[in-house]
Coordinates of C-alpha atoms and ligand atoms in Angstrom, one line a residue:
M30 CA -10.1 -36.2 -29.3
S31 CA -8.0 -33.7 -27.3
F32 CA -5.7 -33.8 -24.7
P33 CA -4.6 -30.6 -22.5
F34 CA -0.9 -31.2 -23.1
D35 CA 1.9 -29.4 -21.3
N36 CA 5.1 -31.2 -21.9
S37 CA 7.6 -30.2 -19.5
Y38 CA 9.8 -33.0 -19.9
A39 CA 10.4 -32.6 -23.6
R40 CA 11.3 -28.9 -22.9
L41 CA 14.5 -30.1 -20.9
G42 CA 15.8 -30.5 -24.2
T43 CA 17.9 -33.2 -26.1
G44 CA 20.1 -35.5 -23.8
F45 CA 17.3 -36.5 -21.7
S46 CA 15.1 -38.2 -24.2
V47 CA 15.0 -38.8 -27.9
R48 CA 12.1 -38.1 -30.2
Q49 CA 10.6 -41.1 -31.3
A50 CA 7.2 -41.7 -32.6
P51 CA 5.1 -44.6 -31.9
V52 CA 5.6 -47.1 -34.6
P53 CA 2.1 -47.8 -36.6
V54 CA 0.2 -51.1 -36.1
S55 CA -2.0 -53.1 -38.3
A56 CA -5.4 -53.2 -36.8
P57 CA -5.9 -51.6 -33.7
H58 CA -8.8 -52.7 -31.5
L59 CA -10.1 -51.0 -28.2
I60 CA -9.9 -53.7 -25.3
A61 CA -10.3 -51.4 -22.3
L62 CA -10.8 -47.7 -21.7
N63 CA -10.6 -46.2 -18.0
R64 CA -13.4 -43.6 -18.2
P65 CA -13.3 -42.3 -14.8
L66 CA -9.3 -41.7 -15.2
A67 CA -9.7 -40.2 -18.2
A68 CA -12.1 -37.7 -16.6
E69 CA -9.8 -37.2 -14.1
L70 CA -7.3 -36.2 -16.4
G71 CA -9.3 -33.9 -18.3
L72 CA -9.2 -35.8 -21.7
T73 CA -12.1 -35.2 -24.4
L74 CA -12.5 -38.7 -26.0
G75 CA -13.8 -40.0 -29.4
S76 CA -15.4 -42.8 -31.0
D77 CA -14.0 -46.4 -30.0
D78 CA -12.2 -46.5 -33.4
Q79 CA -10.6 -43.0 -32.8
M80 CA -9.5 -44.3 -29.4
A81 CA -7.9 -47.3 -31.0
Q82 CA -6.1 -45.4 -33.3
V83 CA -4.9 -42.9 -30.6
F84 CA -4.0 -45.5 -28.0
S85 CA -2.4 -47.8 -30.3
G86 CA -0.2 -45.0 -31.5
N87 CA -1.4 -45.0 -34.9
A88 CA -2.8 -41.2 -34.8
L89 CA -1.3 -38.8 -32.4
P90 CA -3.6 -36.3 -30.5
E91 CA -2.6 -32.5 -31.3
G92 CA -0.2 -31.5 -28.8
A93 CA 1.6 -34.8 -28.0
Q94 CA 5.5 -34.7 -28.5
P95 CA 6.6 -38.3 -28.5
I96 CA 9.7 -39.0 -26.8
A97 CA 11.7 -42.0 -25.4
Q98 CA 13.5 -41.1 -22.2
A99 CA 16.8 -42.0 -21.4
Y100 CA 18.1 -44.2 -18.1
A101 CA 20.2 -46.4 -16.5
G102 CA 19.9 -48.7 -13.8
H103 CA 21.1 -51.5 -11.5
Q104 CA 19.5 -55.0 -13.0
F105 CA 19.7 -57.4 -10.3
G106 CA 22.5 -55.6 -8.9
G107 CA 24.6 -55.1 -12.1
F108 CA 24.6 -51.6 -13.3
S109 CA 23.6 -51.1 -17.0
P110 CA 24.7 -47.3 -17.9
Q111 CA 22.2 -47.4 -20.8
L112 CA 18.5 -48.7 -20.8
G113 CA 15.8 -46.1 -21.4
D114 CA 12.5 -46.5 -23.1
G115 CA 12.9 -49.5 -25.5
R116 CA 9.4 -50.2 -25.9
A117 CA 7.6 -47.1 -24.7
V118 CA 7.1 -43.4 -25.6
L119 CA 5.9 -40.6 -23.5
L120 CA 3.2 -38.9 -25.6
G121 CA 3.1 -35.9 -23.2
E122 CA 2.0 -34.6 -19.6
V123 CA -1.4 -33.2 -18.8
V124 CA -2.3 -31.3 -15.4
D125 CA -5.3 -33.1 -14.2
I126 CA -8.4 -31.7 -12.7
K127 CA -6.8 -31.5 -9.3
G128 CA -3.6 -29.7 -10.5
R129 CA -1.4 -32.8 -10.6
R130 CA 0.9 -33.2 -13.5
R131 CA 0.7 -36.9 -15.2
D132 CA 2.5 -38.5 -17.7
I133 CA 0.8 -40.2 -20.3
Q134 CA 2.8 -43.2 -21.8
L135 CA 2.4 -45.8 -24.5
K136 CA 3.9 -49.0 -23.6
G137 CA 4.8 -51.6 -26.4
S138 CA 4.5 -49.0 -29.2
G139 CA 7.3 -49.9 -31.2
P140 CA 11.4 -50.2 -31.4
T141 CA 13.1 -46.9 -30.3
P142 CA 17.0 -45.9 -30.1
F143 CA 16.8 -47.7 -26.6
S144 CA 15.3 -51.1 -27.7
R145 CA 18.9 -53.1 -27.9
N146 CA 17.8 -56.2 -29.3
G147 CA 14.3 -56.1 -28.4
D148 CA 11.1 -55.6 -30.8
G149 CA 9.8 -52.8 -28.8
R150 CA 6.6 -54.7 -28.4
A151 CA 4.6 -56.1 -25.7
W152 CA 2.0 -59.1 -26.0
L153 CA -1.5 -58.8 -24.7
G154 CA -0.7 -61.2 -21.6
P155 CA 1.5 -58.6 -19.6
V156 CA -0.8 -55.6 -20.8
L157 CA -3.9 -57.2 -19.2
R158 CA -1.9 -58.4 -16.2
E159 CA -0.6 -54.6 -15.8
Y160 CA -4.0 -53.3 -16.4
L161 CA -5.8 -55.4 -13.9
V162 CA -2.9 -55.2 -11.1
S163 CA -2.2 -51.6 -11.4
E164 CA -5.9 -50.7 -11.2
A165 CA -6.3 -53.1 -8.2
M166 CA -3.3 -51.7 -6.3
H167 CA -5.0 -48.0 -6.9
A168 CA -8.4 -49.2 -5.8
M169 CA -6.5 -50.8 -2.6
G170 CA -5.1 -47.5 -1.9
I171 CA -1.5 -47.9 -2.8
P172 CA 0.5 -45.6 -4.8
T173 CA 0.8 -46.7 -8.2
T174 CA 1.0 -46.0 -11.9
R175 CA -2.7 -46.3 -13.8
A176 CA -3.9 -47.9 -16.7
L177 CA -5.9 -45.7 -19.0
A178 CA -6.3 -48.0 -22.1
A179 CA -5.5 -51.1 -23.7
V180 CA -5.7 -52.0 -27.4
S181 CA -4.8 -55.2 -29.2
T182 CA -2.7 -54.5 -32.3
G183 CA -3.5 -57.1 -35.0
D184 CA 0.2 -58.0 -35.3
A185 CA 1.9 -60.9 -33.6
V186 CA 4.7 -60.7 -31.1
Y187 CA 7.3 -63.5 -31.0
R188 CA 8.2 -64.6 -27.3
Q189 CA 9.4 -67.9 -26.1
Q190 CA 6.0 -69.5 -26.0
G191 CA 5.6 -68.6 -30.0
A192 CA 3.5 -66.0 -31.7
L193 CA 1.4 -64.0 -29.6
P194 CA -1.1 -61.2 -30.0
G195 CA 0.5 -57.9 -29.7
A196 CA -1.2 -55.1 -27.6
V197 CA -0.4 -51.6 -26.4
L198 CA -1.1 -50.3 -22.7
T199 CA -1.6 -46.6 -22.2
R200 CA 0.1 -45.8 -18.6
V201 CA -0.4 -43.0 -16.6
A202 CA 2.2 -41.9 -13.9
A203 CA 2.9 -39.2 -11.6
S204 CA 6.2 -39.2 -13.7
H205 CA 8.7 -41.8 -15.2
L206 CA 11.5 -40.6 -13.2
R207 CA 13.2 -43.3 -11.8
V208 CA 16.5 -43.9 -9.5
G209 CA 18.1 -44.8 -13.0
T210 CA 17.1 -41.4 -14.3
F211 CA 19.8 -40.0 -11.9
Q212 CA 22.1 -42.7 -12.4
F213 CA 22.2 -42.3 -16.4
F214 CA 23.6 -38.7 -15.9
A215 CA 26.0 -39.5 -12.6
A216 CA 27.5 -42.5 -14.7
R217 CA 28.5 -40.1 -17.4
Q218 CA 29.9 -37.7 -15.0
N219 CA 27.6 -34.9 -16.8
L220 CA 27.0 -32.6 -13.9
A221 CA 25.1 -29.9 -15.8
A222 CA 22.4 -32.2 -16.7
L223 CA 22.4 -34.1 -13.3
R224 CA 21.7 -30.8 -12.1
Q225 CA 19.0 -29.9 -14.5
I226 CA 17.3 -33.5 -13.6
Y227 CA 17.5 -32.9 -9.9
E228 CA 16.0 -29.6 -10.1
Y229 CA 13.3 -30.8 -12.5
A230 CA 12.6 -34.0 -10.1
R231 CA 12.4 -31.8 -7.2
D232 CA 10.3 -29.0 -8.5
R233 CA 7.9 -31.5 -10.0
H234 CA 7.5 -33.9 -6.9
Y235 CA 9.3 -32.6 -3.8
P236 CA 9.0 -28.7 -4.0
Q237 CA 9.7 -28.4 -0.3
A238 CA 13.2 -30.0 -0.6
Q239 CA 16.0 -27.4 -0.3
T240 CA 18.7 -29.7 -1.0
P241 CA 19.7 -33.1 -2.7
G242 CA 19.8 -34.5 0.8
D243 CA 16.3 -33.2 1.5
L244 CA 15.1 -34.9 -2.0
L245 CA 16.9 -38.2 -0.7
R246 CA 15.2 -38.3 2.6
S247 CA 11.7 -37.5 1.1
I248 CA 12.2 -40.2 -1.5
I249 CA 13.2 -42.7 1.3
Q250 CA 10.2 -41.8 3.3
R251 CA 7.7 -42.7 0.4
Q252 CA 9.5 -45.7 -0.5
A253 CA 9.6 -46.8 3.0
A254 CA 5.7 -46.4 3.1
L255 CA 5.3 -47.8 -0.2
V256 CA 7.3 -51.2 0.4
A257 CA 5.3 -51.7 3.9
E258 CA 2.0 -51.4 2.0
W259 CA 3.2 -53.8 -0.5
L260 CA 3.8 -56.3 2.2
G261 CA 0.8 -55.8 3.8
I262 CA -1.2 -56.9 0.8
G263 CA 1.2 -59.8 0.0
F264 CA 2.6 -58.0 -3.1
I265 CA 5.9 -59.1 -4.7
H266 CA 6.8 -56.9 -7.4
G267 CA 9.6 -59.3 -8.8
V268 CA 12.0 -57.0 -10.5
M269 CA 12.8 -54.2 -8.1
N270 CA 15.8 -53.0 -10.2
T271 CA 16.5 -49.2 -9.9
D272 CA 15.1 -48.4 -13.2
N273 CA 11.7 -50.0 -11.8
T274 CA 11.9 -47.7 -8.7
S275 CA 9.9 -44.4 -9.0
L276 CA 11.3 -41.3 -7.6
A277 CA 7.5 -40.3 -7.2
G278 CA 7.0 -43.1 -5.0
E279 CA 4.4 -45.1 -7.0
T280 CA 4.5 -48.7 -7.7
I281 CA 5.8 -49.1 -11.4
D282 CA 6.5 -51.7 -13.8
Y283 CA 4.3 -54.8 -13.4
G284 CA 6.4 -57.3 -15.3
P285 CA 6.6 -60.9 -13.4
C286 CA 4.9 -59.5 -10.2
A287 CA 2.5 -61.8 -8.3
F288 CA 0.4 -62.2 -4.8
M289 CA 1.4 -64.5 -2.3
D290 CA -1.2 -67.2 -1.9
V291 CA -0.1 -69.3 1.3
W292 CA 1.8 -67.2 3.7
H293 CA 5.5 -67.7 3.4
P294 CA 8.1 -64.9 4.0
Q295 CA 10.7 -66.2 1.4
T296 CA 8.0 -66.5 -1.5
V297 CA 9.4 -65.8 -4.9
Y298 CA 7.6 -66.2 -8.4
S299 CA 9.8 -64.7 -11.1
S300 CA 11.4 -67.1 -13.1
I301 CA 14.8 -65.1 -13.5
D302 CA 15.1 -64.5 -9.6
R303 CA 17.0 -67.4 -9.1
H304 CA 18.6 -66.3 -5.8
G305 CA 15.4 -64.8 -4.4
R306 CA 17.0 -61.3 -4.6
Y307 CA 13.5 -59.8 -5.0
A308 CA 11.6 -62.5 -2.7
Y309 CA 8.7 -61.1 -0.8
D310 CA 10.5 -60.2 2.3
N311 CA 13.8 -59.3 0.8
Q312 CA 12.0 -56.2 -0.6
A313 CA 12.7 -54.3 2.4
N314 CA 16.3 -55.0 2.0
V315 CA 16.4 -54.5 -1.6
I316 CA 14.5 -50.8 -1.3
V317 CA 17.5 -49.9 1.0
W318 CA 20.0 -50.8 -1.2
N319 CA 18.1 -49.0 -4.2
M320 CA 18.1 -45.8 -2.1
A321 CA 21.9 -46.1 -1.7
Q322 CA 22.2 -46.3 -5.3
L323 CA 20.1 -42.8 -5.4
A324 CA 22.3 -41.5 -2.8
S325 CA 25.4 -42.3 -4.8
A326 CA 24.0 -40.7 -8.0
L327 CA 23.1 -37.4 -5.9
V328 CA 26.8 -37.1 -4.4
P329 CA 28.2 -35.1 -7.5
L330 CA 25.8 -32.4 -6.8
M331 CA 27.4 -31.5 -3.3
D332 CA 30.3 -29.1 -3.0
D333 CA 31.4 -31.0 0.1
Q334 CA 31.4 -34.5 -0.9
D335 CA 32.9 -35.9 2.4
S336 CA 30.2 -34.4 4.5
A337 CA 27.6 -35.4 1.7
I338 CA 28.6 -39.1 1.8
D339 CA 28.2 -38.8 6.0
E340 CA 24.9 -37.2 5.6
F341 CA 23.6 -39.4 2.8
T342 CA 24.8 -42.5 4.8
Q343 CA 23.0 -41.3 7.7
A344 CA 19.6 -41.3 5.4
I345 CA 20.3 -44.5 4.3
N346 CA 21.1 -46.1 7.8
A347 CA 17.8 -44.6 9.0
M348 CA 15.8 -46.4 6.4
P349 CA 15.4 -50.0 8.0
A350 CA 13.7 -48.4 11.2
M351 CA 11.5 -46.4 9.2
I352 CA 10.6 -49.4 7.3
E353 CA 9.9 -50.9 10.6
A354 CA 7.9 -48.4 11.6
E355 CA 5.5 -48.1 8.4
W356 CA 5.5 -52.0 8.6
L357 CA 4.0 -52.1 12.5
R358 CA 1.6 -49.2 11.4
V359 CA 0.4 -51.4 8.4
F360 CA 0.4 -55.1 10.0
G361 CA -1.2 -53.3 13.2
A362 CA -4.0 -52.0 11.4
K363 CA -4.5 -55.3 9.7
I364 CA -5.1 -57.0 13.3
G365 CA -7.3 -53.7 14.0
L366 CA -5.1 -51.9 16.3
S367 CA -5.0 -47.9 15.7
A368 CA -1.7 -47.2 17.3
P369 CA 0.5 -50.4 17.3
T370 CA 3.7 -50.3 20.0
D371 CA 6.7 -52.2 19.7
E372 CA 5.2 -54.5 22.3
D373 CA 2.5 -55.4 19.6
R374 CA 5.1 -56.2 17.3
S375 CA 5.1 -59.7 18.8
L376 CA 1.5 -60.3 18.5
I377 CA 1.6 -59.7 14.8
D378 CA 5.0 -62.0 14.6
D379 CA 3.4 -64.6 16.5
L380 CA 0.2 -64.5 14.3
L381 CA 2.4 -64.9 11.2
A382 CA 4.4 -67.6 12.9
L383 CA 1.0 -69.5 13.4
M384 CA 0.0 -68.9 9.7
Q385 CA 3.3 -70.3 8.4
T386 CA 2.9 -73.4 10.3
A387 CA -0.8 -73.8 9.1
G388 CA 0.2 -73.0 5.5
V389 CA -2.9 -70.6 5.2
D390 CA -3.8 -68.1 2.5
F391 CA -2.3 -64.9 3.6
T392 CA -5.3 -62.5 2.0
N393 CA -8.1 -64.7 3.6
T394 CA -6.6 -65.1 7.0
F395 CA -6.6 -61.7 7.7
R396 CA -9.9 -60.7 6.2
N397 CA -11.7 -63.2 8.1
L398 CA -9.5 -63.2 11.4
P399 CA -12.3 -61.9 13.6
Q400 CA -14.3 -65.5 12.6
S401 CA -11.1 -67.4 13.5
P402 CA -11.0 -69.2 10.3
A403 CA -11.0 -72.9 10.6
D404 CA -7.6 -73.8 8.8
L405 CA -6.0 -71.6 11.2
A406 CA -8.1 -72.2 14.3
K407 CA -6.8 -76.0 14.2
A408 CA -3.3 -74.8 14.4
A409 CA -1.7 -75.5 18.1
G410 CA -1.4 -72.2 20.0
F411 CA -4.3 -70.5 17.9
E412 CA -6.4 -70.3 20.9
K413 CA -3.7 -68.8 23.3
W414 CA -3.2 -66.1 20.6
N415 CA -6.6 -65.5 20.0
V416 CA -7.0 -64.7 23.9
R417 CA -4.1 -62.3 23.8
W418 CA -5.3 -60.7 20.6
Q419 CA -9.0 -60.1 22.1
A420 CA -7.4 -58.7 25.2
R421 CA -5.5 -56.2 23.1
L422 CA -8.7 -55.4 21.1
S423 CA -10.5 -54.3 24.2
H424 CA -8.7 -51.3 24.1
E425 CA -9.7 -50.4 20.7
E426 CA -12.6 -48.9 19.3
D427 CA -13.9 -49.6 15.5
W428 CA -11.4 -52.3 15.3
R429 CA -13.5 -54.3 12.9
A430 CA -14.3 -51.3 10.4
R431 CA -10.6 -50.6 10.6
M432 CA -9.5 -54.2 9.7
E433 CA -12.3 -54.4 6.9
A434 CA -10.6 -51.1 5.4
V435 CA -7.1 -52.3 4.9
N436 CA -7.6 -56.4 4.4
P437 CA -8.9 -56.9 1.0
A438 CA -11.6 -59.4 0.2
F439 CA -10.3 -59.1 -3.3
I440 CA -6.5 -59.2 -4.7
P441 CA -5.9 -60.1 -8.3
R442 CA -5.2 -63.7 -7.4
N443 CA -2.4 -65.0 -9.9
H444 CA -4.6 -67.8 -11.1
R445 CA -7.4 -65.5 -12.0
V446 CA -5.0 -63.2 -13.9
E447 CA -4.0 -65.9 -15.7
E448 CA -7.3 -67.1 -16.5
A449 CA -8.2 -63.5 -18.0
I450 CA -5.1 -63.6 -19.8
K451 CA -5.8 -67.1 -21.3
A452 CA -9.5 -66.1 -22.2
G453 CA -8.3 -62.8 -23.9
V454 CA -5.8 -64.8 -26.1
D455 CA -8.7 -66.6 -27.3
G456 CA -10.6 -63.2 -27.8
D457 CA -12.8 -63.5 -24.7
F458 CA -12.3 -60.6 -22.7
A459 CA -15.6 -61.3 -20.1
P460 CA -13.2 -62.8 -17.5
F461 CA -10.9 -59.9 -17.6
R462 CA -14.0 -57.1 -17.5
R463 CA -15.4 -59.3 -14.5
L464 CA -12.2 -59.2 -12.7
L465 CA -11.4 -55.8 -13.2
D466 CA -14.8 -54.7 -12.0
V467 CA -14.7 -56.6 -8.7
L468 CA -11.1 -55.6 -8.1
S469 CA -12.3 -51.9 -8.0
R470 CA -14.0 -52.5 -4.8
P471 CA -11.5 -54.7 -3.1
Y472 CA -12.7 -54.2 0.6
I473 CA -16.3 -54.6 -0.1
D474 CA -17.6 -58.4 0.4
Q475 CA -19.2 -59.3 -3.1
P476 CA -21.1 -62.5 -2.5
E477 CA -21.7 -62.9 -6.3
A478 CA -18.0 -62.9 -6.8
A479 CA -17.1 -65.3 -3.9
D480 CA -15.2 -67.4 -6.3
L481 CA -12.7 -64.9 -7.1
A482 CA -12.0 -64.7 -3.5
L483 CA -11.0 -68.3 -3.3
P484 CA -7.4 -69.3 -3.1
P485 CA -6.5 -71.7 -5.8
Q486 CA -6.9 -75.3 -6.1
P487 CA -3.8 -77.3 -6.1
H488 CA -3.9 -77.6 -9.9
E489 CA -4.6 -73.8 -10.3
V490 CA -1.5 -72.8 -8.4
V491 CA 0.9 -70.4 -10.4
R492 CA 4.2 -71.1 -9.0
E493 CA 6.2 -69.1 -11.5
T494 CA 6.2 -65.9 -13.5
F495 CA 8.1 -65.1 -16.4
C496 CA 9.6 -61.8 -17.4
G497 CA 9.1 -62.5 -21.2
T498 CA 6.9 -59.4 -21.4
Ligands
AMP20 P1 11.9 -54.0 -17.7 O1 12.5 -55.3 -17.0 O2 10.4 -54.3 -18.5 O3 11.6 -52.8 -16.8 O4 12.8 -53.5 -18.8 C1 14.2 -53.1 -18.9 C2 14.6 -52.4 -20.1 O5 14.4 -53.3 -21.2 C3 14.1 -51.2 -20.4 O6 15.2 -50.4 -21.0 C4 13.1 -51.5 -21.4 O7 12.7 -50.7 -22.4 C5 13.8 -52.7 -22.0 N1 12.8 -53.6 -22.9 C6 12.2 -54.6 -22.2 N2 11.5 -55.3 -23.0 C7 11.8 -54.9 -24.4 C8 11.3 -55.0 -25.8 N3 10.5 -55.8 -25.8 N4 11.7 -54.6 -26.9 C9 12.7 -53.6 -26.4 N5 13.2 -53.1 -25.2 C10 12.5 -53.8 -24.0
MG21 MG1 11.2 -51.1 -16.5

């Protein structure tokens, strides 16, 4: 096997990461391999056994320089000056066939100097969940890290539930630079390192940025669009800490994430999110807060800090309106509108209010809206709304196709993901593979997979997700 590594992050030198080889596992077995992604990355693959060795960390491909990256972060609002890769190592970077630099990281690869009290491992459940959800997000057209491979390790991992099968996920990202990466150096008042990581991030992701302010505004723009995309598909990240907020604007860290079934804007799944900090509709507020933390970390780079604070404050204050605009674009398209205006907002809001009263499934309601889905149609006020909508649509062309291209028929429904994990723990990966395959075509009706489009039966509803990853 050979990977065309070119490891720019490792070249930054000490202080940004520590050398850390993956810790070998007992009996690696390849569960899943993303061949199209491997081809895009320009990797030469080997036999299943060789791949199990490499993607478990037992064997290193030539040119790999495994490191654990340093970062800090605000977790649920409280600052931790030192987090870092506690259960992951970056094998290295490749420049893919389209010329994009991509990180290849093993997650669940054993303890590192940043592990604190953790075991450095992952169990099969979160590995399968991240594989399914990140690939589904990609297929839906939402910026995200990708899943390249999953292996089982043959070792047990101990969590609250008891002994569980261990696994390793190979994750591919535009980079693993996070808001928390800047915070790490800002918190240490290490200006030289902060400047170095700023220049690195700028050159890698925003080469057109001339100043830290430009960089901040570019990241704000990407994050505003990203969160609006999440809202559009009912995605709840669950742990939007600043260490889980990518500078490249990708969705990263699929821990207790979930998809809303019935429309309710305050939905929370994560068992540790007691106050709903990361509830569905609070994500738009939290991302602004996270960007304010990024701004704070950039201030020391500026010669005139008072005027920098004014400039950055303006950028942060402009973000809510930017998210609003992205939201209107996303939800406008969901009801077929090509250029939604502020006046269209009430049409969308009124639909969502009807959906909330009727307690209907978020995903299927939008997918089936042109057919007036029965559970929504019985809501008082739907007919009136529908007349307004039809009148508005009479000014649109191709609205059906527009709706079909943004309203998925298939999302990784929580109960289906749980079902795939349960079967996987029992050694049966057929449900995982079937779900993965169907989710690779989310906007195409697939009658043979109609069961995977159904909302959960009452006894199947997932009400809580866990961070015990
Ligand atoms: P997360 O909530 O997954 O973003 O992780 C937050 C921090 O905890 C990161 O520094 C992780 O590396 C670390 N961490 C999470 N799980 C483990 C584990 N099992 N062993 C060591 N470190 C962990
Ligand atoms: Mg994380």
